[in-house]
Short mmCIF file of C-alpha atoms in Angstrom, two decimals:
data_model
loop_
_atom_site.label_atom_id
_atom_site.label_comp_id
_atom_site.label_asym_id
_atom_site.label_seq_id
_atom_site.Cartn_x
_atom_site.Cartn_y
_atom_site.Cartn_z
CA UNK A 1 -49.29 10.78 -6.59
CA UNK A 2 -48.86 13.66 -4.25
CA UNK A 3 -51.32 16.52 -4.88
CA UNK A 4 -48.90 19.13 -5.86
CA UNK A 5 -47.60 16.36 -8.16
CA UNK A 6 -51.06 15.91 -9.89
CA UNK A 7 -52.09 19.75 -9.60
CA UNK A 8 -48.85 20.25 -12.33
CA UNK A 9 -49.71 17.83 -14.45
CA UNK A 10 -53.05 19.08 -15.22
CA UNK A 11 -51.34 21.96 -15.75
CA UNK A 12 -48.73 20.46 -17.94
CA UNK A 13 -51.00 18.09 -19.80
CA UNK A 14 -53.34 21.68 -20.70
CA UNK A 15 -50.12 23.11 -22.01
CA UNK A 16 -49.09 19.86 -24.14
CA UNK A 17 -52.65 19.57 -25.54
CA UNK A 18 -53.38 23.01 -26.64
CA UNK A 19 -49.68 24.43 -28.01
CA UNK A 20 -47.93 23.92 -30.88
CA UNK A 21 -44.54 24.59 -29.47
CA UNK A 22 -43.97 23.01 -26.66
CA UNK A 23 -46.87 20.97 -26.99
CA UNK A 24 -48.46 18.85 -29.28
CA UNK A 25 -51.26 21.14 -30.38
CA UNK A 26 -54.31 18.53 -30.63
CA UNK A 27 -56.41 21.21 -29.38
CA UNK A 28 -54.78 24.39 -30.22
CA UNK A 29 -56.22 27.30 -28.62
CA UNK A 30 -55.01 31.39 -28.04
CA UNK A 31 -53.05 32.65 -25.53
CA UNK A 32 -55.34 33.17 -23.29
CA UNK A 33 -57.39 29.58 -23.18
CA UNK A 34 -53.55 28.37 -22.81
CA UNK A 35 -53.20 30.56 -19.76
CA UNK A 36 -56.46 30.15 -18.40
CA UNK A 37 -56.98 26.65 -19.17
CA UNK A 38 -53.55 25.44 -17.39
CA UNK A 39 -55.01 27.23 -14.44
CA UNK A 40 -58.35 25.25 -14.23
CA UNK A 41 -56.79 22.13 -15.50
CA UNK A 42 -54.56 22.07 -12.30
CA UNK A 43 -57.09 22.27 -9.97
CA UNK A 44 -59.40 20.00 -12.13
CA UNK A 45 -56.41 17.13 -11.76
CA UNK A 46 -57.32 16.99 -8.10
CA UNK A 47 -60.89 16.53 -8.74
CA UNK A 48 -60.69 12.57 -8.58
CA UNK A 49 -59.63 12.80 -4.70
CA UNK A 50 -63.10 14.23 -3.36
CA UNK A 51 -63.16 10.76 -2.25
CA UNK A 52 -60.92 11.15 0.30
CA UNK A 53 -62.08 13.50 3.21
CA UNK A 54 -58.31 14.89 3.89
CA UNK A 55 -58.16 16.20 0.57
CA UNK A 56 -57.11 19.14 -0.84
CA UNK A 57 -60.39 19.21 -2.57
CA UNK A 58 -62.31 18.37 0.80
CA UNK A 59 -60.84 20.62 2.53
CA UNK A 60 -61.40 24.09 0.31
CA UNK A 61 -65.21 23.10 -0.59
CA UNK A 62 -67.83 24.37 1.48
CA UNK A 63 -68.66 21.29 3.66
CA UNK A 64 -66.22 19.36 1.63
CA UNK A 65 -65.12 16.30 4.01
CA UNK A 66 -68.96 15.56 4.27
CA UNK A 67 -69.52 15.81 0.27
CA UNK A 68 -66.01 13.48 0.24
CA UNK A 69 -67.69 11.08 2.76
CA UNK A 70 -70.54 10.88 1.10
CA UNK A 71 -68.67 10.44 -2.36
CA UNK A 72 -66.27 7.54 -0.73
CA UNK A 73 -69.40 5.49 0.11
CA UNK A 74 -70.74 5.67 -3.06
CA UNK A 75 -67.97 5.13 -4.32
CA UNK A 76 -66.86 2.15 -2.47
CA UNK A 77 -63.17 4.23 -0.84
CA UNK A 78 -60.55 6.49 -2.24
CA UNK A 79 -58.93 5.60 -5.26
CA UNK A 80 -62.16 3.25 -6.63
CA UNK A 81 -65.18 4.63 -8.36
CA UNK A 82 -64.30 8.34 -8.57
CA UNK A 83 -60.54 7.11 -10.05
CA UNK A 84 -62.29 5.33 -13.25
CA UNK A 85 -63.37 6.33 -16.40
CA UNK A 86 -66.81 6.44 -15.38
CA UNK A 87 -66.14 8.94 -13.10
CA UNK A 88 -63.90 10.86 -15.90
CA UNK A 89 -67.18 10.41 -18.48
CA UNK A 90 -69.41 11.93 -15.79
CA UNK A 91 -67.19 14.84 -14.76
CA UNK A 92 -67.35 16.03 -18.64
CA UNK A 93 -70.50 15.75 -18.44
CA UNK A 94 -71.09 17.77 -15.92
CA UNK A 95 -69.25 20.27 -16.96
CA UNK A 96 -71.18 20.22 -20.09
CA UNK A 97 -74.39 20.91 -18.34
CA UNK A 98 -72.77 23.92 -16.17
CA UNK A 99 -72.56 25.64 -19.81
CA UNK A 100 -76.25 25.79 -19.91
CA UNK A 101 -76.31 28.14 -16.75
CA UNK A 102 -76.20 31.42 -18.43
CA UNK A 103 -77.21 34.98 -17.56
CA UNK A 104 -77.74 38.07 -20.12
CA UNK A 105 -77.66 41.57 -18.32
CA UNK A 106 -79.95 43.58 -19.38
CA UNK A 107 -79.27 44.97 -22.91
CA UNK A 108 -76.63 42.74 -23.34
CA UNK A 109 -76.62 40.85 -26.44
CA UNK A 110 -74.16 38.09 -25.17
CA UNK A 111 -75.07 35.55 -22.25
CA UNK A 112 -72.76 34.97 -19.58
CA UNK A 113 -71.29 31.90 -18.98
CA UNK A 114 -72.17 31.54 -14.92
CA UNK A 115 -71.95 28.00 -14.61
CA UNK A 116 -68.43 27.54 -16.28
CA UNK A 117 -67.48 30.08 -14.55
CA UNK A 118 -68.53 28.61 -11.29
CA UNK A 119 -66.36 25.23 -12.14
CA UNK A 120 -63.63 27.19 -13.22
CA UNK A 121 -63.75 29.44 -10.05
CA UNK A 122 -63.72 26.29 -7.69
CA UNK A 123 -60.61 24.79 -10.05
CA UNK A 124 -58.44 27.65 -9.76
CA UNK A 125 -58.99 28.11 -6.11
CA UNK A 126 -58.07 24.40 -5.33
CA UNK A 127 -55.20 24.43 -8.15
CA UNK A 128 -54.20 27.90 -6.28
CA UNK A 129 -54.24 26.31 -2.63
CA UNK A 130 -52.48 23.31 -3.43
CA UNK A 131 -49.52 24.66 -5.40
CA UNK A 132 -49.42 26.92 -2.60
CA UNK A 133 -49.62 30.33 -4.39
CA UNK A 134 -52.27 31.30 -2.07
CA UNK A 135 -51.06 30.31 0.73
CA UNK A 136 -54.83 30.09 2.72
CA UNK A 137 -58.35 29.49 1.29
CA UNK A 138 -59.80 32.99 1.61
CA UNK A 139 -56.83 33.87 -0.92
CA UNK A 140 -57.27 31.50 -2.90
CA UNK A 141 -60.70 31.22 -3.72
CA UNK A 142 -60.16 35.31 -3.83
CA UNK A 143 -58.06 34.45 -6.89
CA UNK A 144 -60.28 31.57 -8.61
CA UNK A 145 -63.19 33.97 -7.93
CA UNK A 146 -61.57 37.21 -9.67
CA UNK A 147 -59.77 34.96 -12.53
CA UNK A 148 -62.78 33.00 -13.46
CA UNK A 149 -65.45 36.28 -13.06
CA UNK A 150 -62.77 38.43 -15.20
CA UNK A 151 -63.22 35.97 -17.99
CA UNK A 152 -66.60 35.57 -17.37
CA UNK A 153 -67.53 39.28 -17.52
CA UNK A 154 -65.10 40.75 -20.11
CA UNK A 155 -64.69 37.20 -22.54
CA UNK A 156 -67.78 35.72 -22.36
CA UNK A 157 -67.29 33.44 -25.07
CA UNK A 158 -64.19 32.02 -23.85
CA UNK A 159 -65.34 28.85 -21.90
CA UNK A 160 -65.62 26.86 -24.71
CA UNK A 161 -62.86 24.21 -23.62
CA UNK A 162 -64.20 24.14 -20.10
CA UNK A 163 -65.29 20.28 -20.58
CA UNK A 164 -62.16 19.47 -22.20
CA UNK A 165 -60.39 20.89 -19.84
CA UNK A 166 -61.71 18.90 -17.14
CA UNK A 167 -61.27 15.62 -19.22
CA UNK A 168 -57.77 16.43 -19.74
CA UNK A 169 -57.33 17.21 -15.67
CA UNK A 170 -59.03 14.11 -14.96
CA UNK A 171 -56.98 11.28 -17.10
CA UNK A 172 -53.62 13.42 -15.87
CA UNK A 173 -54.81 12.29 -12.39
CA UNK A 174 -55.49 8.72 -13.38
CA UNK A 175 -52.67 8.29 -15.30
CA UNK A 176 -50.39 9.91 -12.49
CA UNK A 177 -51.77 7.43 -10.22
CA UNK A 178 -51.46 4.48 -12.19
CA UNK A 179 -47.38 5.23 -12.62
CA UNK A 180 -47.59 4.20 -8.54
CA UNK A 181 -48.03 0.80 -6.89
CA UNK A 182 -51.70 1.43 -5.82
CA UNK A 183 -52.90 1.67 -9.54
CA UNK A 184 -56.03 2.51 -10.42
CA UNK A 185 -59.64 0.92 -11.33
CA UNK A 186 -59.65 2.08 -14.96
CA UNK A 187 -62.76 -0.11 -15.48
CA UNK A 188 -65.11 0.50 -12.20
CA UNK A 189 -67.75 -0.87 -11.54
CA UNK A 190 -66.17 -4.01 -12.98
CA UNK A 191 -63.05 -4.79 -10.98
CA UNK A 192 -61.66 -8.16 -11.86
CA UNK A 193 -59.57 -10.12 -9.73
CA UNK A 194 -56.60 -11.47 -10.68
CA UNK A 195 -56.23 -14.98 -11.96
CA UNK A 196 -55.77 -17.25 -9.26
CA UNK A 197 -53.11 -19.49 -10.83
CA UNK A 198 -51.19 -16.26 -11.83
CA UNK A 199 -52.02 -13.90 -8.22
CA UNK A 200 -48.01 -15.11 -7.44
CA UNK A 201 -46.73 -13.59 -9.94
CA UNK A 202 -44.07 -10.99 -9.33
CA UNK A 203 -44.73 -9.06 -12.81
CA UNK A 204 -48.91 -9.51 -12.96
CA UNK A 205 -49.25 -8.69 -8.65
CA UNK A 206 -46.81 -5.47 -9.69
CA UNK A 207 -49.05 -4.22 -12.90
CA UNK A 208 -52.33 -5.71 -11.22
CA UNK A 209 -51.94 -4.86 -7.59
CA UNK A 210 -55.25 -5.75 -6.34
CA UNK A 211 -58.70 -6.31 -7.27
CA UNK A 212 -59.46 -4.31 -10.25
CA UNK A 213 -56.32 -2.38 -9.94
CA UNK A 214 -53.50 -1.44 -12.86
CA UNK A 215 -50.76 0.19 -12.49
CA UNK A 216 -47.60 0.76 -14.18
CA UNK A 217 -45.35 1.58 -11.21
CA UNK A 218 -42.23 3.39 -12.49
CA UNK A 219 -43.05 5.81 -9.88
CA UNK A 220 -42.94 3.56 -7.10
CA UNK A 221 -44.90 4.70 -3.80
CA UNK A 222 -46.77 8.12 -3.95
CA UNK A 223 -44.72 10.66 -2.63
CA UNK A 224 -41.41 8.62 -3.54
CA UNK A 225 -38.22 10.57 -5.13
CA UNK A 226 -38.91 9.68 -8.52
CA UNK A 227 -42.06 11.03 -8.44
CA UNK A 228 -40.80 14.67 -7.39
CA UNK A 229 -37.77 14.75 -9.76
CA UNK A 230 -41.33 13.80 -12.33
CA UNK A 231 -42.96 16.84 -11.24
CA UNK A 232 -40.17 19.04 -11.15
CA UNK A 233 -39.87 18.67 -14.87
CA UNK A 234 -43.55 18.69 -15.50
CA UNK A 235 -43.28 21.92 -13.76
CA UNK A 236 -40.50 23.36 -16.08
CA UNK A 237 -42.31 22.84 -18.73
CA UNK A 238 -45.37 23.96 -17.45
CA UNK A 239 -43.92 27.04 -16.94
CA UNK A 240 -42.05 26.97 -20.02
CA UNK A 241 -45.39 26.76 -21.89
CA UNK A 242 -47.06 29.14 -19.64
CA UNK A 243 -44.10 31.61 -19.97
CA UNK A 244 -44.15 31.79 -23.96
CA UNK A 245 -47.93 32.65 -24.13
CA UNK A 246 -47.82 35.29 -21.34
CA UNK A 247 -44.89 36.91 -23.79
CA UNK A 248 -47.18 36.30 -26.90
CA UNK A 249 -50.49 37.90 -25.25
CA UNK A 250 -48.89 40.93 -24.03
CA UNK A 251 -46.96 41.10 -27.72
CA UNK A 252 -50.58 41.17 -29.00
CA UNK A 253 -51.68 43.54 -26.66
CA UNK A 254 -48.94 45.99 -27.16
CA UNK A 255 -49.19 45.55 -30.88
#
């Protein structure tokens, strides 16, 4: 997938996971972890591509194509260790340990949540950049600094789903990619190969495209028409879900 394509299905998986209506509600939350949340969880769905220097991600972080380098030879390339579940396991958590980072002002009798709001800060701005709402970097990480410092400061308490949140960005990038041919390594480090009697086989060399590769390509190629008219509608409901809890948390503000 295209990163716009996988930047609105973070933000469309959020909306599924934590609504009632449209979603599913597994992990219901208020209006303003909905809104908040579909913002991080767009820029956490690129997260997986720091492997690749000419990412998105690479290219907002400070000295990002040497932190993707670095990243793609531990990681053996783009789309292997950093596209697994490993990688998913150990972005949670990390974002669990970022809610240890706290700060109390002075006379305060709440801690603020720095380090959440240091991930969520970095997500919005590369969520921001890629779905082009900001249209450079200094915008955009203006916005993911002033969205993730306003929660910060005035709802301290309100990072609880951070970790989720990055789970749920993470799988809506590997399963994105696995609807292509390229698949992805689900199971990294191990990567099977295929069996050798079987490697001719139209159906197993399309669902197992390469060493320790799966895919389910209904998507075809990244980039391919299928996968826009995908993220078109991933977008409508984004912003269907998106829409109804703006209306419902200024209804409760004006109430």
């Amino acid at each position: 997938m295209m990163g716009a394509s996988h930047a609105v299905s973070g933000a469309a998986a959020w909306v599924a996971v934590t609504t009632t209506s449209p979603g599913f509600g597994w992990a219901p939350l208020d209006a303003v972890g909905v809104l908040s949340g579909a913002a991080v969880c767009a820029g956490a769905a690129l997260l997986p591509d720091i492997d690749h220097p000419s990412s998105t991600v690479a290219a907002g972080l400070p000295a990002g194509r040497i932190v993707a380098g670095a990243v793609s030879g531990l990681t053996g390339g783009h789309r292997k260790g950093m596209h697994s579940v490993v990688a998913m396991i150990a972005a949670i958590l990390l974002a669990i340990a970022l809610s240890f980072l706290t700060w109390t002002p002075a006379g305060w009798d709440v801690s603020l949540a720095v380090g959440p709001a240091l991930a969520a800060a970095v997500c919005i701005a590369i969520g921001t950049k890629c779905l082009r709402i900001a249209r450079g970097w200094i915008g955009a990480w203006i916005v993911g600094a002033l969205a993730a410092g306003g929660l910060m400061w005035f709802l301290p308490d309100e990072f609880g789903w951070l970790p989720t949140c990055i789970g749920v960005g993470f799988l809506a990038h590997l399963v994105g990619d696995t609807l292509t041919t390229g698949g992805v390594p689900w199971l990294w480090p191990i990567m099977p190969r295929r069996p050798a009697g079987l490697r001719r086989t139209v159906v197993l060399s399309r669902i197992w495209p390469r060493r320790g590769s799966f895919a389910v390509p209904i998507l075809g190629d990244a980039g391919s028409g299928r996968e826009w008219v995908l993220s078109i509608l991933l977008a409508a409901y984004a912003l269907w879900g998106v829409g109804g809890q703006a209306v419902r948390l200024i209804g409760s503000l004006a109430a």
